[in-house]
Tab-separated table of C-alpha atoms in Angstrom:
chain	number	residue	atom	x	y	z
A	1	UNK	CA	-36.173	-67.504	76.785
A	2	UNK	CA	-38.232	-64.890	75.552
A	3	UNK	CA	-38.904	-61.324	77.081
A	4	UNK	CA	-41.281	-58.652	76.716
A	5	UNK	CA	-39.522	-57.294	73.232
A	6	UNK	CA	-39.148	-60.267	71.584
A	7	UNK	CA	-42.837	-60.663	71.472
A	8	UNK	CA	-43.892	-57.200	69.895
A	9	UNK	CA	-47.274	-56.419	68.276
A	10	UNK	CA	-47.250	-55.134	64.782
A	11	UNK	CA	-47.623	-51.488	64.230
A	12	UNK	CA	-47.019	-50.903	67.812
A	13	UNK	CA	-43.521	-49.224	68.895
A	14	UNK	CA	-42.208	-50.162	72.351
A	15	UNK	CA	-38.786	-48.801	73.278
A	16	UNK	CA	-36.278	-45.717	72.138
A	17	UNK	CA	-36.156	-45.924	68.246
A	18	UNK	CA	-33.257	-43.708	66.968
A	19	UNK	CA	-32.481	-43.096	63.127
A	20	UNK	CA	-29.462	-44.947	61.719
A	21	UNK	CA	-27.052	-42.625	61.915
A	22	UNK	CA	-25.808	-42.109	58.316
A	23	UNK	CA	-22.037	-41.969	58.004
A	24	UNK	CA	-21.903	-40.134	55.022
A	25	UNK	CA	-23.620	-37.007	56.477
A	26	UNK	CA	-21.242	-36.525	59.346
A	27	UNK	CA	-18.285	-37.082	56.201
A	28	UNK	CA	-19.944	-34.332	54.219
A	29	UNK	CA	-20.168	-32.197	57.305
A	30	UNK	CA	-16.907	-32.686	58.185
A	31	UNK	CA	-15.482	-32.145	54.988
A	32	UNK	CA	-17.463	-28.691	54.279
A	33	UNK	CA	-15.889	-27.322	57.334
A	34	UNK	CA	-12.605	-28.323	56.925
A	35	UNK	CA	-12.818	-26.747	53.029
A	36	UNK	CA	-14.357	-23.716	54.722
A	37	UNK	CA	-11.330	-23.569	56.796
A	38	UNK	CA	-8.765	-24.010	54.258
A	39	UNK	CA	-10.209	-20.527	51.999
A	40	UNK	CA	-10.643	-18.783	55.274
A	41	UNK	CA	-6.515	-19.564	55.751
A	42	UNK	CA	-5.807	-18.872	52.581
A	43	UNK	CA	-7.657	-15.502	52.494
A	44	UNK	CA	-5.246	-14.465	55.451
A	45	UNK	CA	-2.434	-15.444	53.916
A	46	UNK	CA	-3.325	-13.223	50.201
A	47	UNK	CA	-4.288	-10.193	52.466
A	48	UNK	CA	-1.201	-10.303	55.012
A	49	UNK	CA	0.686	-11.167	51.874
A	50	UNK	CA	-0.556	-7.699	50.557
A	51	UNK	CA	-0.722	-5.793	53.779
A	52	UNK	CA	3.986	-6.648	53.473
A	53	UNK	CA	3.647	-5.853	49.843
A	54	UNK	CA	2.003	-2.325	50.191
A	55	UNK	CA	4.375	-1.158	52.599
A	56	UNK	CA	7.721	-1.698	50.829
A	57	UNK	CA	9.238	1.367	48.955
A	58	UNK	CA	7.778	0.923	45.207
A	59	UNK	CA	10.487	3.052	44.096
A	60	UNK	CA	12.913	-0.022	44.996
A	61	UNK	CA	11.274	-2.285	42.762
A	62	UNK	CA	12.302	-0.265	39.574
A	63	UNK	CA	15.163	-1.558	37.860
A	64	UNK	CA	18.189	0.490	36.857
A	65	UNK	CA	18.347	0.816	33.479
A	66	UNK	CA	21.112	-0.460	31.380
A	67	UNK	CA	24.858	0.561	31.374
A	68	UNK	CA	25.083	1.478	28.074
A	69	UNK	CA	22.392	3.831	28.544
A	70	UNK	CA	23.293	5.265	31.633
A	71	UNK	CA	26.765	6.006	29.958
A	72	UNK	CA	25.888	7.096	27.663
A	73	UNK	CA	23.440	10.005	28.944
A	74	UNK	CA	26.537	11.666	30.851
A	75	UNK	CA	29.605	12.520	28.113
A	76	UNK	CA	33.088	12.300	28.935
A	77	UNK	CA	35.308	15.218	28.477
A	78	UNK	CA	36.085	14.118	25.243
A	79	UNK	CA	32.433	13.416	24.161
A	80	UNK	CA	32.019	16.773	25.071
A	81	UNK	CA	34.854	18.761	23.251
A	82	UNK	CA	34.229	17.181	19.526
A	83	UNK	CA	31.774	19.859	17.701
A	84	UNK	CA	33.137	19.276	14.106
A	85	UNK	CA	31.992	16.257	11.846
A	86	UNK	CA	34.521	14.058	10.853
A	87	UNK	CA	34.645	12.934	7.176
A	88	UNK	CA	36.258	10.286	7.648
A	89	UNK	CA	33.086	8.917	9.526
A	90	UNK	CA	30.668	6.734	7.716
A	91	UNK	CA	27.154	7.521	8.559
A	92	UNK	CA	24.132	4.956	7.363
A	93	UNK	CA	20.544	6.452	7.376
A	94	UNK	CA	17.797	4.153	7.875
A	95	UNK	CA	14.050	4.632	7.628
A	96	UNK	CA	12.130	3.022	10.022
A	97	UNK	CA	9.001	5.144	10.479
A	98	UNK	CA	7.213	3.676	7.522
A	99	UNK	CA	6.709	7.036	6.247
A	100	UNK	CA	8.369	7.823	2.664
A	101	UNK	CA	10.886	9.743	1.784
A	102	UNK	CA	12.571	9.996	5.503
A	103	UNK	CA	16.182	8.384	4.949
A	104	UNK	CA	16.359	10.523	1.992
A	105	UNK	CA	15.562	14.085	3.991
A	106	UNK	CA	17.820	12.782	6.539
A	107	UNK	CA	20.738	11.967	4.765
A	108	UNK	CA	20.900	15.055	2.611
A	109	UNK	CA	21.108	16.548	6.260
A	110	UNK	CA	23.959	14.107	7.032
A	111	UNK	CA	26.194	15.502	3.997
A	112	UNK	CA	25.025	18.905	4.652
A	113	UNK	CA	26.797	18.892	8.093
A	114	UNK	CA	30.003	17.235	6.500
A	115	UNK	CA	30.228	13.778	7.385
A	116	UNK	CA	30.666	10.861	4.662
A	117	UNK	CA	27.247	9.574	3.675
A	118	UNK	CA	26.788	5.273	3.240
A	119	UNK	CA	23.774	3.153	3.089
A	120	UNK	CA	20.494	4.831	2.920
A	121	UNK	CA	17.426	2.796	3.009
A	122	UNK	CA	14.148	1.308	4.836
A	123	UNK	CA	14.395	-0.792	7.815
A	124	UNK	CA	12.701	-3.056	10.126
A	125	UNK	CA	11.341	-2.084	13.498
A	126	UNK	CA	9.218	-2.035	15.924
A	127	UNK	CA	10.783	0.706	18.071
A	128	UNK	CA	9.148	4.413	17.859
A	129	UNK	CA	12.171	6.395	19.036
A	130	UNK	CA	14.716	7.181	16.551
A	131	UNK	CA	18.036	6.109	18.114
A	132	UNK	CA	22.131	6.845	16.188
A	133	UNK	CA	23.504	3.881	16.987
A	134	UNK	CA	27.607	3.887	16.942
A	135	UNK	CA	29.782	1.014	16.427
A	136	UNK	CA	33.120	1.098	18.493
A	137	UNK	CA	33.849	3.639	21.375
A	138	UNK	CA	36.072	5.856	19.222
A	139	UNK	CA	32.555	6.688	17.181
A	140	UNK	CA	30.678	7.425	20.660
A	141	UNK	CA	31.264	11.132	20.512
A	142	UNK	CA	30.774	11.442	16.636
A	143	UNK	CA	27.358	9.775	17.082
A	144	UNK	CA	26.516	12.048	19.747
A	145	UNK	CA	27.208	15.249	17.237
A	146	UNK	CA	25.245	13.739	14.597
A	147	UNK	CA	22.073	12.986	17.056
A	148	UNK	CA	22.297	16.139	17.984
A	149	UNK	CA	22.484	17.761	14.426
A	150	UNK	CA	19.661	15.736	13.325
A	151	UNK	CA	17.096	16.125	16.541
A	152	UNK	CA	17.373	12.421	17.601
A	153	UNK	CA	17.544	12.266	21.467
A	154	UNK	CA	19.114	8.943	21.755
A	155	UNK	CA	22.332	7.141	21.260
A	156	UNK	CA	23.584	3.909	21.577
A	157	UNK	CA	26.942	1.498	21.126
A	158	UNK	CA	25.748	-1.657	19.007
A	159	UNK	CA	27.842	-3.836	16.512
A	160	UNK	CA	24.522	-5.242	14.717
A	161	UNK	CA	25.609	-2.417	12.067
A	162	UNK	CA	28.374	-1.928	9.984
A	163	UNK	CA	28.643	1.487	9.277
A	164	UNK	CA	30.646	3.781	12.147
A	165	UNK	CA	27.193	5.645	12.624
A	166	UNK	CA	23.889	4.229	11.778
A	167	UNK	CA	21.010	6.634	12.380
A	168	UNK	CA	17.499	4.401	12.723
A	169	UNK	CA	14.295	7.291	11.751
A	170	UNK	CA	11.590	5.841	13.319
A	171	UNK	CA	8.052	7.212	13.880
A	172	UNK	CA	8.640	10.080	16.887
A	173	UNK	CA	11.052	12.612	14.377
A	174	UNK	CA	9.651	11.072	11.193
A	175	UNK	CA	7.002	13.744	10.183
A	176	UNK	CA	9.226	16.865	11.600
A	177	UNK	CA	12.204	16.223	9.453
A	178	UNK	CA	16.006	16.911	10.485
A	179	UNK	CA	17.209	19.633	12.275
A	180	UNK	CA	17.649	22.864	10.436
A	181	UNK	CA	20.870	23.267	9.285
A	182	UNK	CA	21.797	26.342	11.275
A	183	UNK	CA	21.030	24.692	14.807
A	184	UNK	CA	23.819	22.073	13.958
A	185	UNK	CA	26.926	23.877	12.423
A	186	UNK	CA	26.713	26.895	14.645
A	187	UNK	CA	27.913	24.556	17.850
């Protein structure tokens, strides 16, 4: 049995012709939407994310610093009462400015203001801040004495030295030398 579209002449169209839909169009369609969708998420996420961020104290994110600084920036009473070098204190100058001659300036300052000079020499580091660095708490206050004799602003406990004292030069006093004499025995 044969009907009225079986029977069709050539180059004439009879009927609703539609495309073929193509699958993969709708698929890349699809797919640039739903990758459209994911940034758009994720760029509400970063900027809520900083929105919380922003508003939190900044002051609270700053860690505290260590204990053995923070100790030693306020002396005890004891700290506080020594003003006389003790000979029987070994003191090691090190140079570690790069620039010649410092140890030497600084150790003649050393025996000068009456403690018992040891090791003077160069050393290794990358710090800029010249630091006395005291091994054992019964050196603490001594080391405090000689920083402040010398100029150096910073002390700290550490057993990577032998000496009782080891005063570390580095680049900030280098140039400027030790204290004058006067400024450390008149305390």
């Amino acid at each position: 049995m044969t009907d009225e579209f079986d029977e069709i002449e050539p180059g004439r169209r009879s009927g609703a012709h539609r495309q073929e839909s193509a699958a993969s169009s709708n698929i890349g369609a699809i797919s640039l939407v739903i990758i459209l969708a994911l940034v758009a998420v994720l760029l509400v996420v970063a900027a809520i994310n900083i929105i919380f961020s922003s508003m939190g104290n900044p002051e609270s994110k700053i860690a505290d610093p260590p204990a053995s600084e923070s100790s030693s920036a306020e002396p005890s009473p004891s700290e506080s009462e020594v003003s006389v070098a003790d000979d029987s204190v070994t003191v090691d100058v090190l140079n570690g400015s790069g620039v010649s001659g410092v140890a030497k300036k600084f150790s003649e300052a050393v025996e000068e203001k009456g403690w018992n000079l040891g090791q003077v020499g160069n050393y290794s580091t990358n710090l800029s801040d010249s630091t006395v660095y005291y091994n054992g708490e019964e050196n603490a206050s001594q080391a405090k004495l000689v920083a402040k004799s010398l100029g150096v602003s910073a002390t700290e406990a550490s057993s990577d030295f032998e000496a009782d004292i080891t005063v570390v030069i580095c680049s900030d006093i280098a140039d400027r030398g030790p204290e004058p004499s006067e400024g450390g025995d008149s305390e």
